[in-house]
Tab-separated table of C-alpha atoms in Angstrom:
chain	number	residue	atom	x	y	z
A	548	MET	CA	252.620	36.079	177.571
A	549	ALA	CA	255.850	37.804	176.609
A	550	THR	CA	257.233	40.520	178.820
A	551	GLU	CA	257.649	43.911	177.208
A	552	TYR	CA	260.944	45.448	178.258
A	553	GLY	CA	259.512	48.917	177.861
A	554	GLN	CA	256.956	48.181	180.578
A	555	GLY	CA	258.238	45.406	182.785
A	556	TYR	CA	261.796	46.679	182.521
A	557	GLY	CA	260.796	50.240	183.263
A	558	TRP	CA	262.590	52.421	180.706
A	559	ASP	CA	260.203	55.316	181.224
A	560	GLY	CA	261.011	55.665	184.906
A	561	GLY	CA	258.030	53.562	185.923
A	562	PRO	CA	257.868	50.969	188.684
A	563	GLY	CA	260.628	48.890	187.136
A	564	PHE	CA	263.086	51.773	186.838
A	565	ARG	CA	265.599	52.210	189.615
A	566	GLY	CA	265.096	55.936	189.995
A	567	GLU	CA	264.495	58.206	192.942
A	568	GLY	CA	261.621	56.135	194.307
A	569	ALA	CA	263.656	52.946	194.497
A	570	GLU	CA	267.027	54.487	195.373
A	571	GLU	CA	268.212	53.793	198.863
A	572	ARG	CA	268.100	56.754	201.206
A	573	ARG	CA	271.507	58.108	201.995
A	574	HIS	CA	272.330	59.106	205.567
A	575	LEU	CA	274.936	61.544	206.752
A	576	LEU	CA	275.651	59.493	209.894
A	577	PRO	CA	276.729	55.827	209.895
A	578	ALA	CA	274.310	53.242	211.236
A	579	ALA	CA	276.148	52.894	214.563
A	580	LEU	CA	275.778	56.595	215.362
A	581	ARG	CA	272.203	57.112	214.200
A	582	ALA	CA	270.813	53.897	215.757
A	583	PRO	CA	270.207	55.443	219.244
A	584	ILE	CA	267.988	58.169	217.770
A	585	GLU	CA	266.202	56.140	215.091
A	586	ALA	CA	262.479	55.594	215.444
A	587	ARG	CA	262.940	51.845	214.970
A	588	SER	CA	265.204	51.614	218.027
A	589	TRP	CA	262.695	53.461	220.194
A	590	ARG	CA	259.817	51.288	218.930
A	591	GLU	CA	261.751	48.119	219.760
A	592	PHE	CA	262.652	49.500	223.182
A	593	GLY	CA	259.000	50.369	223.773
A	594	TYR	CA	258.047	46.832	222.756
A	595	LEU	CA	260.305	45.359	225.432
A	596	MET	CA	259.007	47.805	228.047
A	597	LEU	CA	255.409	46.784	227.304
A	598	SER	CA	256.290	43.092	227.250
A	599	LEU	CA	256.715	42.843	231.014
A	600	PRO	CA	253.243	44.029	232.128
A	601	ILE	CA	251.525	42.231	229.261
A	602	SER	CA	253.414	38.997	229.930
A	603	ILE	CA	252.466	39.182	233.622
A	604	ILE	CA	248.804	39.395	232.612
A	605	MET	CA	249.122	36.540	230.122
A	606	PHE	CA	251.111	34.299	232.459
A	607	THR	CA	248.744	34.903	235.364
A	608	PHE	CA	245.684	34.265	233.228
A	609	ALA	CA	247.100	31.133	231.594
A	610	VAL	CA	248.342	29.526	234.838
A	611	THR	CA	245.152	30.400	236.710
A	612	MET	CA	242.797	29.038	234.047
A	613	VAL	CA	244.812	25.865	233.450
A	614	SER	CA	245.143	25.183	237.162
A	615	LEU	CA	241.459	25.844	237.742
A	616	GLY	CA	240.440	23.725	234.772
A	617	ALA	CA	242.735	20.856	235.783
A	618	GLY	CA	241.454	20.999	239.353
A	619	LEU	CA	237.840	20.863	238.186
A	620	LEU	CA	238.376	17.966	235.793
A	621	VAL	CA	236.966	15.634	238.444
A	622	THR	CA	233.741	17.437	237.630
A	623	PHE	CA	232.710	18.205	234.103
A	624	LEU	CA	233.171	21.938	234.730
A	625	GLY	CA	236.919	21.612	234.201
A	626	VAL	CA	236.558	20.997	230.452
A	627	PRO	CA	234.727	24.249	229.564
A	628	VAL	CA	236.946	26.220	231.966
A	629	LEU	CA	240.023	24.877	230.204
A	630	ALA	CA	238.479	25.695	226.824
A	631	ALA	CA	237.710	29.231	228.011
A	632	GLY	CA	241.317	29.585	229.138
A	633	LEU	CA	242.552	28.546	225.695
A	634	ALA	CA	240.132	30.979	224.049
A	635	GLY	CA	241.450	33.771	226.267
A	636	CYS	CA	245.016	32.881	225.302
A	637	ARG	CA	244.042	33.113	221.635
A	638	GLY	CA	242.601	36.571	222.264
A	639	LEU	CA	245.777	37.681	224.033
A	640	GLY	CA	247.762	36.200	221.160
A	641	ALA	CA	245.833	38.415	218.737
A	642	LEU	CA	246.858	41.393	220.867
A	643	GLU	CA	250.492	40.271	220.711
A	644	ARG	CA	250.377	39.927	216.909
A	645	THR	CA	248.970	43.450	216.668
A	646	ARG	CA	251.667	44.784	219.004
A	647	ALA	CA	254.400	43.028	217.018
A	648	ARG	CA	252.982	44.402	213.774
A	649	GLY	CA	252.872	47.958	215.080
A	650	LEU	CA	256.188	48.115	216.954
A	651	LEU	CA	258.386	45.470	215.309
A	652	GLY	CA	256.991	45.567	211.788
A	653	LEU	CA	256.386	41.802	212.017
A	654	ASP	CA	253.280	40.816	210.085
A	655	VAL	CA	252.158	37.380	211.283
A	656	ALA	CA	248.941	35.945	209.909
A	657	ALA	CA	246.238	34.717	212.250
A	658	PRO	CA	246.272	30.976	212.953
A	659	GLU	CA	243.865	28.607	211.307
A	660	PRO	CA	240.285	29.004	212.587
A	661	LEU	CA	238.508	26.413	214.673
A	662	ARG	CA	237.107	23.486	212.716
A	663	MET	CA	233.660	22.698	214.076
A	664	SER	CA	231.755	19.785	212.594
A	665	LYS	CA	228.577	20.819	214.440
A	666	ARG	CA	227.111	23.890	216.042
A	667	GLY	CA	226.714	24.435	219.729
A	668	ALA	CA	228.684	25.058	222.894
A	669	MET	CA	229.998	21.506	223.233
A	670	ALA	CA	231.197	21.470	219.631
A	671	TRP	CA	233.044	24.736	220.291
A	672	VAL	CA	234.652	23.323	223.440
A	673	GLY	CA	235.770	20.210	221.573
A	674	ALA	CA	237.177	22.227	218.674
A	675	MET	CA	239.038	24.535	221.052
A	676	LEU	CA	240.651	21.628	222.899
A	677	LYS	CA	241.606	19.877	219.644
A	678	SER	CA	243.121	22.988	218.070
A	679	GLY	CA	246.904	22.938	218.047
A	680	ALA	CA	246.959	26.718	217.631
A	681	SER	CA	245.157	27.144	220.955
A	682	TRP	CA	247.765	25.111	222.811
A	683	ARG	CA	250.572	27.037	221.075
A	684	HIS	CA	249.027	30.285	222.355
A	685	LEU	CA	248.971	28.813	225.862
A	686	LEU	CA	252.619	27.797	225.515
A	687	TYR	CA	253.482	31.325	224.376
A	688	ALA	CA	251.762	32.837	227.423
A	689	VAL	CA	253.828	30.616	229.735
A	690	LEU	CA	257.197	30.876	227.982
A	691	HIS	CA	257.056	34.582	227.247
A	692	PHE	CA	256.922	35.620	230.917
A	693	PRO	CA	260.478	34.611	231.987
A	694	TRP	CA	261.888	35.917	228.711
A	695	ALA	CA	260.033	39.234	229.115
A	696	VAL	CA	261.480	39.657	232.625
A	697	PHE	CA	265.007	39.052	231.334
A	698	ALA	CA	264.631	41.249	228.235
A	699	PHE	CA	263.026	44.071	230.235
A	700	SER	CA	265.834	44.037	232.816
A	701	VAL	CA	268.616	44.011	230.237
A	702	ALA	CA	267.027	46.666	228.008
A	703	ILE	CA	266.131	49.117	230.784
A	704	SER	CA	269.557	48.721	232.422
A	705	PHE	CA	271.583	49.380	229.285
A	706	TRP	CA	269.287	52.165	228.113
A	707	THR	CA	269.158	54.114	231.378
A	708	TYR	CA	272.819	53.653	232.316
A	709	GLY	CA	273.962	54.564	228.820
A	710	TRP	CA	271.977	57.799	228.563
A	711	ALA	CA	272.665	58.726	232.211
A	712	MET	CA	276.431	58.409	231.755
A	713	LEU	CA	276.368	60.114	228.351
A	714	THR	CA	274.569	63.145	229.739
A	715	TYR	CA	276.518	63.199	233.028
A	716	PRO	CA	278.427	66.412	232.105
A	717	LEU	CA	275.072	68.184	231.928
A	718	TRP	CA	273.773	67.221	235.377
A	719	PHE	CA	276.709	66.250	237.626
A	720	TRP	CA	276.371	69.646	239.364
A	721	LEU	CA	273.215	68.325	241.023
A	722	PHE	CA	275.291	66.307	243.549
A	723	PRO	CA	277.312	69.146	245.118
A	724	VAL	CA	274.343	71.551	244.967
A	725	TYR	CA	271.595	69.306	246.347
A	726	GLY	CA	273.298	66.111	247.564
A	727	GLY	CA	276.165	67.476	249.582
A	728	GLN	CA	278.767	65.377	247.737
A	729	ASP	CA	281.277	66.064	244.979
A	730	GLY	CA	279.623	64.004	242.245
A	731	LEU	CA	278.441	60.538	241.256
A	732	GLN	CA	279.927	58.035	243.720
A	733	LEU	CA	281.876	55.299	241.997
A	734	TYR	CA	283.097	53.590	245.193
A	735	GLY	CA	282.822	54.212	248.925
A	736	ASP	CA	283.419	52.558	252.292
A	737	GLN	CA	284.105	53.696	255.883
A	738	GLY	CA	287.624	54.826	255.054
A	739	HIS	CA	287.363	56.637	251.748
A	740	SER	CA	285.209	57.144	248.669
A	741	ILE	CA	285.700	57.917	244.971
A	742	TYR	CA	283.565	60.486	243.167
A	743	LEU	CA	283.435	61.293	239.448
A	744	ASP	CA	284.014	65.005	239.824
A	745	ASN	CA	287.076	66.180	237.867
A	746	PRO	CA	286.966	66.992	234.120
A	747	PHE	CA	288.904	63.877	233.131
A	748	GLU	CA	286.610	61.516	235.037
A	749	ILE	CA	283.529	63.308	233.741
A	750	THR	CA	284.810	63.014	230.156
A	751	VAL	CA	285.612	59.302	230.562
A	752	THR	CA	282.160	58.722	232.048
A	753	ALA	CA	280.534	60.436	229.082
A	754	LEU	CA	282.609	58.381	226.613
A	755	VAL	CA	281.658	55.139	228.345
A	756	GLY	CA	278.052	56.307	228.247
A	757	LEU	CA	278.407	57.002	224.517
A	758	LEU	CA	279.643	53.450	223.938
A	759	LEU	CA	276.762	51.988	225.948
A	760	THR	CA	274.249	54.219	224.159
A	761	MET	CA	275.559	53.140	220.756
A	762	ALA	CA	275.531	49.456	221.724
A	763	THR	CA	272.098	49.455	223.381
A	764	PRO	CA	269.971	49.590	220.172
A	765	TRP	CA	271.767	46.532	218.816
A	766	ILE	CA	271.329	44.684	222.103
A	767	VAL	CA	267.652	45.601	222.092
A	768	ARG	CA	267.388	44.462	218.472
A	769	ALA	CA	268.924	41.113	219.375
A	770	LEU	CA	266.450	40.733	222.234
A	771	THR	CA	263.493	41.506	219.993
A	772	GLN	CA	264.695	38.854	217.542
A	773	VAL	CA	263.777	36.255	220.158
A	774	ASP	CA	260.347	37.863	220.455
A	775	ARG	CA	259.981	37.708	216.689
A	776	LEU	CA	260.739	33.985	216.754
A	777	LEU	CA	258.256	33.379	219.564
A	778	VAL	CA	255.466	35.354	217.893
A	779	HIS	CA	256.087	33.837	214.471
A	780	GLY	CA	256.514	30.282	215.708
A	781	LEU	CA	253.747	30.089	218.330
A	782	LEU	CA	251.123	32.697	217.429
A	783	GLY	CA	250.983	32.243	213.660
A	784	PRO	CA	249.527	29.462	211.527
A	785	SER	CA	251.212	26.081	211.574
A	786	LYS	CA	253.477	24.972	208.741
A	787	LEU	CA	250.800	22.549	207.557
A	788	ALA	CA	248.128	25.262	207.463
A	789	THR	CA	250.500	27.636	205.674
A	790	ARG	CA	251.290	24.958	203.135
A	791	VAL	CA	247.589	24.319	202.535
A	792	VAL	CA	247.038	28.041	201.874
A	793	GLU	CA	249.992	28.092	199.475
A	794	LEU	CA	248.667	25.064	197.602
A	795	GLU	CA	245.211	26.622	197.348
A	796	SER	CA	246.740	29.818	195.975
A	797	ASP	CA	248.911	27.866	193.530
A	798	ARG	CA	245.891	25.888	192.382
A	799	GLY	CA	244.091	29.154	191.663
A	800	VAL	CA	247.065	30.385	189.630
A	801	VAL	CA	247.155	27.144	187.648
A	802	ILE	CA	243.419	27.344	186.926
A	803	ASP	CA	243.668	30.982	185.837
A	804	THR	CA	246.676	30.220	183.640
A	805	ALA	CA	244.936	27.263	181.993
A	806	ALA	CA	241.827	29.371	181.341
A	807	ALA	CA	243.943	32.166	179.846
A	808	ASP	CA	245.741	29.665	177.593
A	809	LEU	CA	242.431	28.230	176.395
A	810	ARG	CA	241.150	31.743	175.594
A	811	ARG	CA	244.366	32.507	173.731
A	812	ILE	CA	244.119	29.313	171.672
A	813	GLU	CA	240.475	30.018	170.897
A	814	ARG	CA	241.287	33.592	169.853
A	815	ASP	CA	244.210	32.503	167.678
A	816	LEU	CA	242.083	29.862	165.959
A	817	HIS	CA	239.163	32.267	165.427
A	818	ASP	CA	241.201	35.227	164.216
A	819	GLY	CA	243.878	33.284	162.370
A	820	ALA	CA	243.460	29.854	160.807
A	821	GLN	CA	239.663	29.820	160.943
A	822	ALA	CA	239.366	33.195	159.182
A	823	ARG	CA	241.816	32.094	156.500
A	824	LEU	CA	239.970	28.812	155.946
A	825	VAL	CA	236.670	30.669	155.564
A	826	ALA	CA	238.247	33.011	153.023
A	827	LEU	CA	239.787	29.976	151.300
A	828	ALA	CA	236.372	28.295	150.992
A	829	MET	CA	234.882	31.462	149.477
A	830	ASP	CA	237.763	31.811	147.008
A	831	LEU	CA	237.444	28.183	145.925
A	832	GLY	CA	233.696	28.663	145.465
A	833	LEU	CA	234.282	31.656	143.198
A	834	ALA	CA	236.981	29.781	141.308
A	835	LYS	CA	234.574	26.896	140.750
A	836	GLU	CA	231.990	29.253	139.252
A	837	LYS	CA	234.558	30.865	136.937
A	838	LEU	CA	236.131	27.579	135.906
A	839	THR	CA	234.033	27.266	132.710
A	840	GLU	CA	233.692	30.999	131.958
A	841	ASP	CA	237.211	32.266	132.651
A	842	PRO	CA	239.710	29.441	133.218
A	843	GLU	CA	242.650	31.852	133.588
A	844	ALA	CA	240.938	33.830	136.363
A	845	ALA	CA	239.912	30.574	138.023
A	846	ALA	CA	243.515	29.302	137.895
A	847	ARG	CA	244.715	32.588	139.372
A	848	MET	CA	242.192	32.319	142.199
A	849	VAL	CA	243.209	28.703	142.854
A	850	GLY	CA	246.838	29.842	143.074
A	851	GLU	CA	245.891	32.500	145.612
A	852	ALA	CA	243.918	29.908	147.563
A	853	HIS	CA	246.973	27.649	147.549
A	854	GLY	CA	248.973	30.431	149.162
A	855	GLU	CA	246.263	30.902	151.786
A	856	VAL	CA	246.416	27.155	152.541
A	857	LYS	CA	250.181	27.375	153.167
A	858	THR	CA	249.708	30.383	155.440
A	859	ALA	CA	246.927	28.654	157.379
A	860	LEU	CA	249.064	25.523	157.778
A	861	GLN	CA	251.951	27.616	159.091
A	862	GLU	CA	249.659	29.321	161.604
A	863	LEU	CA	248.353	25.933	162.725
A	864	ARG	CA	251.944	24.682	163.132
A	865	ASP	CA	252.846	27.733	165.215
A	866	LEU	CA	249.732	27.250	167.314
A	867	ALA	CA	250.502	23.562	167.855
A	868	ARG	CA	254.090	24.467	168.747
A	869	GLY	CA	252.746	26.974	171.272
A	870	ILE	CA	250.569	24.293	172.891
A	871	HIS	CA	253.283	21.650	173.103
A	872	PRO	CA	255.996	21.268	170.448
A	873	ALA	CA	256.471	17.832	169.000
A	874	VAL	CA	260.253	18.139	169.180
A	875	LEU	CA	259.985	18.520	172.976
A	876	THR	CA	258.025	15.294	173.267
A	877	ASP	CA	260.252	13.376	170.872
A	878	ARG	CA	263.749	14.651	171.647
A	879	GLY	CA	263.625	16.542	174.943
A	880	LEU	CA	264.749	19.953	176.143
A	881	ASP	CA	268.086	20.082	174.313
A	882	ALA	CA	266.580	19.871	170.837
A	883	ALA	CA	263.486	21.921	171.736
A	884	LEU	CA	265.479	24.800	173.225
A	885	SER	CA	267.897	24.744	170.285
A	886	SER	CA	264.885	25.120	168.000
A	887	VAL	CA	263.612	28.081	170.021
A	888	ALA	CA	267.062	29.681	170.058
A	889	SER	CA	267.325	29.411	166.272
A	890	ARG	CA	264.260	31.644	165.919
A	891	CYS	CA	265.682	34.334	168.241
A	892	THR	CA	266.863	37.534	166.553
A	893	VAL	CA	270.203	37.477	168.404
A	894	PRO	CA	272.761	34.651	168.536
A	895	VAL	CA	271.962	32.328	171.435
A	896	GLN	CA	274.280	29.686	172.873
A	897	VAL	CA	272.367	26.740	174.346
A	898	ASP	CA	273.979	24.366	176.838
A	899	VAL	CA	271.785	21.603	178.271
A	900	ASP	CA	273.489	19.208	180.703
A	901	LEU	CA	270.891	16.803	182.076
A	902	PRO	CA	271.469	13.182	183.078
A	903	ALA	CA	267.871	12.276	182.212
A	904	ARG	CA	264.581	13.887	181.270
A	905	PRO	CA	262.428	15.468	184.003
A	906	ALA	CA	258.693	14.912	184.315
A	907	PRO	CA	256.763	16.024	181.185
A	908	ALA	CA	254.966	18.812	183.073
A	909	ILE	CA	258.243	20.237	184.416
A	910	GLU	CA	259.841	19.846	181.005
A	911	GLY	CA	257.013	21.812	179.410
A	912	ILE	CA	257.228	24.617	181.974
A	913	ALA	CA	260.993	24.842	181.458
A	914	TYR	CA	260.516	25.049	177.690
A	915	PHE	CA	257.919	27.812	177.844
A	916	THR	CA	259.962	29.737	180.432
A	917	VAL	CA	262.971	29.849	178.130
A	918	SER	CA	260.729	30.570	175.131
A	919	GLU	CA	259.176	33.637	176.788
A	920	LEU	CA	262.522	34.948	178.015
A	921	LEU	CA	264.024	34.612	174.536
A	922	GLN	CA	261.025	36.457	173.081
A	923	ASN	CA	261.785	39.299	175.476
A	924	ILE	CA	265.391	39.344	174.317
A	925	SER	CA	264.340	39.367	170.660
A	926	LYS	CA	261.824	42.189	171.000
A	927	HIS	CA	262.996	44.551	173.696
A	928	SER	CA	266.432	43.899	175.192
A	929	GLY	CA	268.702	45.456	172.558
A	930	ALA	CA	271.144	42.609	173.154
A	931	THR	CA	273.725	41.323	170.689
A	932	ARG	CA	274.173	37.903	172.225
A	933	ALA	CA	272.520	35.622	174.766
A	934	SER	CA	273.000	32.245	176.385
A	935	VAL	CA	270.775	29.543	177.856
A	936	ASP	CA	272.129	27.053	180.394
A	937	VAL	CA	270.114	24.149	181.801
A	938	TRP	CA	271.451	21.754	184.420
A	939	ARG	CA	270.397	19.696	187.426
A	940	ILE	CA	271.424	20.162	191.070
A	941	GLU	CA	270.208	17.347	193.334
A	942	ASN	CA	266.406	17.371	192.927
A	943	ARG	CA	266.143	20.791	191.235
A	944	LEU	CA	266.149	21.756	187.564
A	945	MET	CA	268.111	24.967	187.032
A	946	ILE	CA	267.676	27.353	184.081
A	947	GLN	CA	269.698	30.489	183.459
A	948	VAL	CA	269.161	32.946	180.596
A	949	VAL	CA	271.721	35.731	180.177
A	950	ASP	CA	271.839	38.613	177.686
A	951	ASN	CA	274.033	41.697	177.295
A	952	GLY	CA	271.124	44.066	176.688
A	953	VAL	CA	270.080	47.290	178.370
A	954	GLY	CA	268.905	45.616	181.604
A	955	GLY	CA	266.563	47.127	184.177
A	956	ALA	CA	264.243	44.119	184.501
A	957	ASP	CA	262.152	43.969	187.662
A	958	VAL	CA	259.658	41.301	188.726
A	959	ALA	CA	258.030	43.764	191.135
A	960	ALA	CA	256.986	45.973	188.207
A	961	GLY	CA	253.874	43.812	187.779
A	962	SER	CA	254.547	42.841	184.167
A	963	GLY	CA	255.023	39.576	182.311
A	964	LEU	CA	257.945	38.619	184.531
A	965	ALA	CA	255.578	38.684	187.501
A	966	GLY	CA	253.196	36.348	185.658
A	967	LEU	CA	256.078	34.036	184.800
A	968	ALA	CA	257.151	34.017	188.456
A	969	GLU	CA	253.593	33.077	189.470
A	970	ARG	CA	253.591	30.166	187.007
A	971	LEU	CA	256.835	28.854	188.439
A	972	ASP	CA	255.612	29.354	191.995
A	973	ALA	CA	252.565	27.218	191.208
A	974	VAL	CA	254.887	24.181	190.927
A	975	ASP	CA	257.220	25.206	193.797
A	976	GLY	CA	259.574	26.965	191.403
A	977	ILE	CA	261.539	30.195	191.842
A	978	LEU	CA	262.391	33.037	189.462
A	979	VAL	CA	265.345	35.294	190.333
A	980	VAL	CA	266.095	38.382	188.238
A	981	ASP	CA	269.458	40.170	188.344
A	982	SER	CA	269.250	43.050	185.892
A	983	PRO	CA	271.025	46.309	186.734
A	984	VAL	CA	270.443	49.309	184.507
A	985	ALA	CA	272.752	49.102	181.448
A	986	GLY	CA	272.864	45.323	181.841
A	987	PRO	CA	273.648	42.561	181.652
A	988	THR	CA	270.445	40.718	182.548
A	989	ARG	CA	270.705	37.342	184.283
A	990	ILE	CA	267.453	35.481	184.951
A	991	THR	CA	267.582	32.211	186.876
A	992	ALA	CA	264.648	29.826	187.165
A	993	GLU	CA	264.552	26.892	189.552
A	994	LEU	CA	262.053	24.044	189.205
A	995	PRO	CA	261.538	20.756	191.055
A	996	TRP	CA	262.965	17.815	189.143
A	997	ARG	CA	260.178	15.242	189.575
A	998	GLY	CA	261.704	12.795	187.162
């Protein structure tokens, strides 16, 4: 499954090309000046403003239902009341995930569903009480209330004071016209008072307001970071459930990859060696018939059949090498990668520094990863030299392939690099591509050691 640089690397301005679609938008104003008027800042501010009334509802509901359920535990009614309270908290948690997705851009998956061994109301009550996600939603409803009060107070204070002081030159005339005083009162007692009424004081007030207005979006952003942590940590799936989903996805990738490899082997055998062996059998049959009539023609046909045998054997060797090379089993990654590098069309320097051999499965994945990357370099990179480095860091096997070709590789282009990244991810591996346009290309793969 070799990656074609013309597609995965995006030379035609496609998804892998860093053109206008992928170029970062340039702004005339720096981030500090445009933050107060950005839509993101207003969405985050709106999130904090909505948090207070919603948290009051959640806190009141959670405390009421838990208190009522705990008080009724002396009767059996307390158990279903408590379960209903947890179910309500899960519903409010779904609302919070939707609000975070719409205003904060935080996409948190729903928690794991209830696991009910039987059907019926009592089975539902038992599953609700046993669910860790339900209790995390209850904890969120309780903890979010004091934080929402604090965040609301800080955000509304900075936002209103900042904009009020910034726009003070536009409305300070309201005080002498309608209030009977010279301006905004900064200080006052029985003896004297200070008003912001002269041009210097008005200008200083506006400058202080500008500083507060510029700082407020970043303060609001810091406050919403706490909300992000609360929503992600308490309203999403647990780490165990997330890991189970990842393993199920990785298992699907492994199954699909194995099926694709079997189809490839079957196709190569059918279209390659098998077809040649069939032709060889027919040629030998014709040579046998002509052996007594025309020995020279028969000898010529036998010679051609001998050439077909050599070609078929070479195809079978290549196929066996593609399944699992014998040199990898016998001598390890150093010799196997040196063999692959010798078949590359550009000079490749191989440096393998491993204290021992990793697990056979990891060793095979490392071999095929380097093999596919070197095929890309041979066919599409336009490079004049390349290097392969393999080493171990703690419990990770590191692979780095570098070439001085035209660059532009992109995993997100949906090409062979994406498939290679999926294969590595299936064994908790990582593929990192650093390939600016005009090169060089540096691809780093990280695999678990599992020696």
